[in-house]
Amino acid sequence: EKVTALKNINLDIFAGEICCIFGPSGSGKSTLLNQLAGLEKPTRGGVKICGQIISRMNENELAAFRQHHSGFIFQSYNLLNHLNALENVALPLEFAGIEKTEREKAARHMLGEVGLAGRMKHYPNQMSGGQQQRVGIARAFINRPQVIFADEPTGNLDSKSTKEVMEMMTRFVREYRQTLILVTHDQEMAAYADRIITLKDGEIVRQEWKEKEKEYENE
Ligand SMILES: Nc1ncnc2c1ncn2[C@@H]1O[C@H](COP(=O)(O)OP(=O)(O)OP(=O)(O)O)[C@@H](O)[C@H]1O
Ligand SMILES: [Mg+2]
């Protein structure tokens, strides 16, 4: 059976924007996010980030692009269970070829930023969901990517942890002037966004800006 997961998508997201992709289950949110992030390729059309057409890149080019420009936060945290918090957070820097003492120093700083200074040596199964997601946030932000992609980052958390995680992500994004593209079906989370894009059956049916006249530097 042929599924049209997305159609007629024509979208500009600006640097520094917190953009929320909202909509019911099956509306195409994850498909859109994955295509924007270069994790899935559109059958037609393209995606351009920071002047580069990522939808035309091969796997190696994409991997290099993601390493330099993108951070990912997942609903199920996706931490490596055999690595402790410090090692998980330092991993993107290891891939980037940064030496051990330097990457551990940066990871310690990031864990402090997310309030986990006392959990550096803890393994994922020794932490609560909220703590694991804060490790996930520290990992996503450690190399200061221009764009952070998050698919239901609070989907497994209670309301207190949801608030903590949302406030943390939005604070970092503002502080480092990054772009956050966030998928959710939770109306409360959409409140943190500059723009809410609502999808239905793979199409954008609505866009709402919090501050219409807010200016962004560039795409
Ligand atoms: N790999 C795939 N092959 C075929 N159809 C797919 C594939 N992935 C998703 N779909 C379909 O595309 C549509 C959009 O799926 P998507 O996962 O993007 O929805 P979603 O909005 O993220 O939903 P949820 O809130 O449940 O995560 C759905 O109808 C789904 O069944
Ligand atoms: Mg989804």
mmCIF file of C-alpha atoms and ligand atoms in Angstrom:
data_model
loop_
_atom_site.group_PDB
_atom_site.id
_atom_site.type_symbol
_atom_site.label_atom_id
_atom_site.label_comp_id
_atom_site.label_asym_id
_atom_site.label_seq_id
_atom_site.Cartn_x
_atom_site.Cartn_y
_atom_site.Cartn_z
ATOM 1 C CA GLU A 1 0.000 0.000 0.000
ATOM 2 C CA LYS A 2 1.336 3.417 -0.941
ATOM 3 C CA VAL A 3 1.584 5.904 1.928
ATOM 4 C CA THR A 4 1.953 9.614 1.293
ATOM 5 C CA ALA A 5 3.572 10.606 4.577
ATOM 6 C CA LEU A 6 4.146 14.255 3.568
ATOM 7 C CA LYS A 7 2.824 16.466 0.805
ATOM 8 C CA ASN A 8 3.054 20.109 -0.308
ATOM 9 C CA ILE A 9 5.562 20.989 2.392
ATOM 10 C CA ASN A 10 7.112 24.391 1.741
ATOM 11 C CA LEU A 11 8.818 25.657 4.844
ATOM 12 C CA ASP A 12 11.530 28.090 5.906
ATOM 13 C CA ILE A 13 12.866 27.809 9.439
ATOM 14 C CA PHE A 14 15.027 30.669 10.613
ATOM 15 C CA ALA A 15 18.257 30.683 12.600
ATOM 16 C CA GLY A 16 17.537 31.064 16.302
ATOM 17 C CA GLU A 17 13.956 29.937 16.004
ATOM 18 C CA ILE A 18 12.247 27.488 18.351
ATOM 19 C CA CYS A 19 9.897 25.700 16.065
ATOM 20 C CA CYS A 20 7.368 23.146 17.166
ATOM 21 C CA ILE A 21 5.919 20.519 14.838
ATOM 22 C CA PHE A 22 2.559 19.629 16.268
ATOM 23 C CA GLY A 23 -0.200 17.255 15.250
ATOM 24 C CA PRO A 24 -1.950 13.964 15.923
ATOM 25 C CA SER A 25 -0.359 10.524 15.738
ATOM 26 C CA GLY A 26 0.386 9.515 12.164
ATOM 27 C CA SER A 27 0.228 13.083 10.805
ATOM 28 C CA GLY A 28 3.845 12.939 9.581
ATOM 29 C CA LYS A 29 5.715 14.779 12.363
ATOM 30 C CA SER A 30 8.563 12.293 12.728
ATOM 31 C CA THR A 31 8.833 11.889 8.960
ATOM 32 C CA LEU A 32 9.166 15.659 8.536
ATOM 33 C CA LEU A 33 11.705 15.976 11.356
ATOM 34 C CA ASN A 34 13.766 13.056 10.049
ATOM 35 C CA GLN A 35 13.840 14.550 6.572
ATOM 36 C CA LEU A 36 14.834 17.967 7.896
ATOM 37 C CA ALA A 37 17.590 16.291 9.914
ATOM 38 C CA GLY A 38 18.853 14.236 6.976
ATOM 39 C CA LEU A 39 17.943 10.920 8.591
ATOM 40 C CA GLU A 40 15.444 10.113 5.822
ATOM 41 C CA LYS A 41 15.437 11.274 2.213
ATOM 42 C CA PRO A 42 12.367 12.830 0.602
ATOM 43 C CA THR A 43 11.194 11.073 -2.566
ATOM 44 C CA ARG A 44 10.688 14.515 -4.089
ATOM 45 C CA GLY A 45 11.875 17.956 -3.051
ATOM 46 C CA GLY A 46 14.862 18.947 -0.987
ATOM 47 C CA VAL A 47 16.168 20.214 2.316
ATOM 48 C CA LYS A 48 18.708 23.005 2.627
ATOM 49 C CA ILE A 49 20.471 23.829 5.912
ATOM 50 C CA CYS A 50 23.111 26.518 6.392
ATOM 51 C CA GLY A 51 23.349 26.876 2.600
ATOM 52 C CA GLN A 52 23.919 23.179 1.975
ATOM 53 C CA ILE A 53 21.466 20.896 0.218
ATOM 54 C CA ILE A 54 21.535 17.952 2.587
ATOM 55 C CA SER A 55 18.976 15.912 0.670
ATOM 56 C CA ARG A 56 21.573 15.466 -2.094
ATOM 57 C CA MET A 57 24.407 14.337 0.175
ATOM 58 C CA ASN A 58 25.643 10.763 0.328
ATOM 59 C CA GLU A 59 25.889 8.922 3.662
ATOM 60 C CA ASN A 60 29.465 10.018 4.402
ATOM 61 C CA GLU A 61 28.766 13.657 3.619
ATOM 62 C CA LEU A 62 25.621 13.506 5.730
ATOM 63 C CA ALA A 63 27.449 11.967 8.679
ATOM 64 C CA ALA A 64 30.062 14.718 8.526
ATOM 65 C CA PHE A 65 27.362 17.379 8.200
ATOM 66 C CA ARG A 66 25.423 16.051 11.178
ATOM 67 C CA GLN A 67 28.569 15.904 13.278
ATOM 68 C CA HIS A 68 29.283 19.586 12.702
ATOM 69 C CA HIS A 69 25.831 21.130 12.497
ATOM 70 C CA SER A 70 23.197 18.984 14.203
ATOM 71 C CA GLY A 71 22.296 17.721 17.645
ATOM 72 C CA PHE A 72 19.650 15.097 18.374
ATOM 73 C CA ILE A 73 17.435 14.492 21.384
ATOM 74 C CA PHE A 74 15.300 11.345 21.382
ATOM 75 C CA GLN A 75 12.153 10.295 23.217
ATOM 76 C CA SER A 76 13.878 7.170 24.538
ATOM 77 C CA TYR A 77 17.119 9.068 25.338
ATOM 78 C CA ASN A 78 19.296 6.688 23.242
ATOM 79 C CA LEU A 79 22.175 6.713 25.699
ATOM 80 C CA LEU A 80 24.759 3.944 25.452
ATOM 81 C CA ASN A 81 24.158 1.674 28.436
ATOM 82 C CA HIS A 82 27.771 0.579 28.830
ATOM 83 C CA LEU A 83 28.989 4.184 29.084
ATOM 84 C CA ASN A 84 28.523 6.409 32.113
ATOM 85 C CA ALA A 85 27.005 9.888 31.955
ATOM 86 C CA LEU A 86 30.348 11.582 31.379
ATOM 87 C CA GLU A 87 31.327 9.192 28.588
ATOM 88 C CA ASN A 88 27.924 9.475 26.903
ATOM 89 C CA VAL A 89 28.107 13.267 26.872
ATOM 90 C CA ALA A 90 31.708 13.269 25.631
ATOM 91 C CA LEU A 91 30.953 10.897 22.743
ATOM 92 C CA PRO A 92 30.231 13.514 20.031
ATOM 93 C CA LEU A 93 33.582 15.129 20.819
ATOM 94 C CA GLU A 94 35.311 11.765 20.576
ATOM 95 C CA PHE A 95 33.849 11.360 17.077
ATOM 96 C CA ALA A 96 35.093 14.848 16.296
ATOM 97 C CA GLY A 97 38.618 13.746 17.224
ATOM 98 C CA ILE A 98 39.020 15.861 20.358
ATOM 99 C CA GLU A 99 41.474 14.447 22.879
ATOM 100 C CA LYS A 100 40.336 12.789 26.067
ATOM 101 C CA THR A 101 41.160 15.343 28.774
ATOM 102 C CA GLU A 102 39.637 18.144 26.739
ATOM 103 C CA ARG A 103 36.416 16.304 25.916
ATOM 104 C CA GLU A 104 35.979 15.153 29.507
ATOM 105 C CA LYS A 105 36.437 18.686 30.721
ATOM 106 C CA ALA A 106 33.738 19.877 28.318
ATOM 107 C CA ALA A 107 31.448 16.981 29.297
ATOM 108 C CA ARG A 108 31.867 17.760 33.008
ATOM 109 C CA HIS A 109 30.932 21.372 32.296
ATOM 110 C CA MET A 110 27.812 20.348 30.322
ATOM 111 C CA LEU A 111 26.699 17.888 33.019
ATOM 112 C CA GLY A 112 27.029 20.688 35.542
ATOM 113 C CA GLU A 113 24.880 22.877 33.284
ATOM 114 C CA VAL A 114 22.093 20.286 33.284
ATOM 115 C CA GLY A 115 22.291 19.846 37.049
ATOM 116 C CA LEU A 116 23.986 16.443 37.060
ATOM 117 C CA ALA A 117 27.372 17.310 38.567
ATOM 118 C CA GLY A 118 26.729 14.578 41.148
ATOM 119 C CA ARG A 119 25.943 11.879 38.549
ATOM 120 C CA MET A 120 29.024 11.906 36.288
ATOM 121 C CA LYS A 121 29.942 8.267 36.878
ATOM 122 C CA HIS A 122 26.405 6.917 36.869
ATOM 123 C CA TYR A 123 25.275 4.564 34.118
ATOM 124 C CA PRO A 124 21.934 5.089 32.322
ATOM 125 C CA ASN A 125 20.213 2.290 34.291
ATOM 126 C CA GLN A 126 21.217 4.054 37.529
ATOM 127 C CA MET A 127 19.393 7.262 36.576
ATOM 128 C CA SER A 128 15.755 8.356 36.387
ATOM 129 C CA GLY A 129 14.155 9.126 33.027
ATOM 130 C CA GLY A 130 14.445 12.859 33.626
ATOM 131 C CA GLN A 131 18.130 12.511 34.517
ATOM 132 C CA GLN A 132 18.780 10.371 31.441
ATOM 133 C CA GLN A 133 17.143 12.962 29.247
ATOM 134 C CA ARG A 134 19.298 15.688 30.810
ATOM 135 C CA VAL A 135 22.331 13.584 29.862
ATOM 136 C CA GLY A 136 20.809 13.402 26.365
ATOM 137 C CA ILE A 137 20.502 17.193 26.304
ATOM 138 C CA ALA A 138 24.090 17.672 27.477
ATOM 139 C CA ARG A 139 25.221 15.322 24.698
ATOM 140 C CA ALA A 140 23.158 17.102 22.030
ATOM 141 C CA PHE A 141 24.500 20.532 22.970
ATOM 142 C CA ILE A 142 28.128 19.708 23.714
ATOM 143 C CA ASN A 143 29.524 20.574 20.305
ATOM 144 C CA ARG A 144 27.322 23.656 19.947
ATOM 145 C CA PRO A 145 25.448 22.533 16.822
ATOM 146 C CA GLN A 146 23.495 25.153 14.876
ATOM 147 C CA VAL A 147 20.342 23.041 14.822
ATOM 148 C CA ILE A 148 18.918 20.746 17.482
ATOM 149 C CA PHE A 149 16.316 18.189 16.422
ATOM 150 C CA ALA A 150 14.096 16.648 19.077
ATOM 151 C CA ASP A 151 11.326 14.084 18.522
ATOM 152 C CA GLU A 152 8.964 13.921 21.506
ATOM 153 C CA PRO A 153 11.863 14.591 23.935
ATOM 154 C CA THR A 154 9.533 14.567 26.930
ATOM 155 C CA GLY A 155 7.251 11.786 25.728
ATOM 156 C CA ASN A 156 8.395 9.422 28.492
ATOM 157 C CA LEU A 157 8.602 11.989 31.302
ATOM 158 C CA ASP A 158 6.239 13.160 34.037
ATOM 159 C CA SER A 159 5.056 16.761 34.102
ATOM 160 C CA LYS A 160 7.760 17.993 36.488
ATOM 161 C CA SER A 161 10.599 16.524 34.423
ATOM 162 C CA THR A 162 8.912 17.745 31.233
ATOM 163 C CA LYS A 163 9.014 21.304 32.529
ATOM 164 C CA GLU A 164 12.661 20.998 33.600
ATOM 165 C CA VAL A 165 13.720 19.518 30.286
ATOM 166 C CA MET A 166 11.805 22.079 28.208
ATOM 167 C CA GLU A 167 13.181 24.993 30.210
ATOM 168 C CA MET A 168 16.689 23.629 29.938
ATOM 169 C CA MET A 169 16.519 23.103 26.179
ATOM 170 C CA THR A 170 15.014 26.501 25.467
ATOM 171 C CA ARG A 171 17.512 28.250 27.760
ATOM 172 C CA PHE A 172 20.480 26.656 25.965
ATOM 173 C CA VAL A 173 19.051 27.392 22.545
ATOM 174 C CA ARG A 174 18.611 31.073 23.424
ATOM 175 C CA GLU A 175 21.998 31.311 25.129
ATOM 176 C CA TYR A 176 23.914 29.803 22.219
ATOM 177 C CA ARG A 177 21.620 31.273 19.534
ATOM 178 C CA GLN A 178 20.724 27.915 18.108
ATOM 179 C CA THR A 179 17.694 26.659 16.240
ATOM 180 C CA LEU A 180 15.444 24.076 17.875
ATOM 181 C CA ILE A 181 13.021 21.953 15.884
ATOM 182 C CA LEU A 182 10.822 19.998 18.206
ATOM 183 C CA VAL A 183 8.124 17.414 17.585
ATOM 184 C CA THR A 184 5.318 17.006 20.075
ATOM 185 C CA HIS A 185 1.656 16.243 20.372
ATOM 186 C CA ASP A 186 1.507 17.937 23.757
ATOM 187 C CA GLN A 187 -0.163 21.355 23.613
ATOM 188 C CA GLU A 188 1.686 22.442 26.769
ATOM 189 C CA MET A 189 5.087 21.985 25.160
ATOM 190 C CA ALA A 190 4.045 23.965 22.132
ATOM 191 C CA ALA A 191 3.856 26.973 24.468
ATOM 192 C CA TYR A 192 7.665 27.168 24.523
ATOM 193 C CA ALA A 193 7.870 27.657 20.751
ATOM 194 C CA ASP A 194 8.217 30.793 18.623
ATOM 195 C CA ARG A 195 6.213 29.061 15.946
ATOM 196 C CA ILE A 196 3.840 26.127 15.963
ATOM 197 C CA ILE A 197 3.462 24.210 12.717
ATOM 198 C CA THR A 198 0.451 21.921 12.747
ATOM 199 C CA LEU A 199 0.421 18.889 10.475
ATOM 200 C CA LYS A 200 -2.567 16.840 9.452
ATOM 201 C CA ASP A 201 -2.370 13.905 7.060
ATOM 202 C CA GLY A 202 1.114 14.977 5.994
ATOM 203 C CA GLU A 203 0.216 18.582 5.211
ATOM 204 C CA ILE A 204 0.804 21.834 7.043
ATOM 205 C CA VAL A 205 -2.685 22.972 7.977
ATOM 206 C CA ARG A 206 -1.735 25.821 10.290
ATOM 207 C CA GLN A 207 1.195 28.002 11.372
ATOM 208 C CA GLU A 208 1.097 30.244 14.414
ATOM 209 C CA TRP A 209 3.824 32.678 15.418
ATOM 210 C CA LYS A 210 4.136 33.855 18.982
ATOM 211 C CA GLU A 211 5.747 37.148 18.012
ATOM 212 C CA LYS A 212 4.885 37.821 14.416
ATOM 213 C CA GLU A 213 7.302 40.664 13.938
ATOM 214 C CA LYS A 214 10.251 38.905 15.538
ATOM 215 C CA GLU A 215 13.196 39.123 13.171
ATOM 216 C CA TYR A 216 15.667 36.390 12.488
ATOM 217 C CA GLU A 217 19.145 36.913 11.123
ATOM 218 C CA ASN A 218 19.240 34.398 8.322
ATOM 219 C CA GLU A 219 17.987 31.020 7.289
HETATM 220 N N1 LIG B 1 8.966 3.764 6.756
HETATM 221 C C1 LIG B 1 7.680 3.945 6.480
HETATM 222 N N2 LIG B 1 7.098 3.301 5.465
HETATM 223 C C2 LIG B 1 5.800 3.490 5.169
HETATM 224 N N3 LIG B 1 4.988 4.311 5.855
HETATM 225 C C3 LIG B 1 5.510 4.965 6.893
HETATM 226 C C4 LIG B 1 6.881 4.823 7.274
HETATM 227 N N4 LIG B 1 7.107 5.609 8.353
HETATM 228 C C5 LIG B 1 5.944 6.199 8.631
HETATM 229 N N5 LIG B 1 4.977 5.828 7.757
HETATM 230 C C6 LIG B 1 3.593 6.319 7.716
HETATM 231 O O1 LIG B 1 3.647 7.708 7.505
HETATM 232 C C7 LIG B 1 2.670 8.374 8.276
HETATM 233 C C8 LIG B 1 3.351 9.409 9.186
HETATM 234 O O2 LIG B 1 4.134 8.728 10.169
HETATM 235 P P1 LIG B 1 4.979 9.502 11.261
HETATM 236 O O3 LIG B 1 5.788 8.493 11.976
HETATM 237 O O4 LIG B 1 5.720 10.599 10.594
HETATM 238 O O5 LIG B 1 3.827 10.082 12.182
HETATM 239 P P2 LIG B 1 3.922 10.946 13.536
HETATM 240 O O6 LIG B 1 3.148 12.185 13.305
HETATM 241 O O7 LIG B 1 5.334 11.066 13.949
HETATM 242 O O8 LIG B 1 3.103 10.030 14.555
HETATM 243 P P3 LIG B 1 3.362 9.747 16.144
HETATM 244 O O9 LIG B 1 2.822 10.934 16.879
HETATM 245 O O10 LIG B 1 2.537 8.519 16.404
HETATM 246 O O11 LIG B 1 4.826 9.515 16.347
HETATM 247 C C9 LIG B 1 1.911 7.307 9.020
HETATM 248 O O12 LIG B 1 0.734 7.046 8.295
HETATM 249 C C10 LIG B 1 2.842 6.112 9.000
HETATM 250 O O13 LIG B 1 2.113 4.918 9.013
HETATM 251 MG MG MG B 2 6.459 10.330 15.599
#
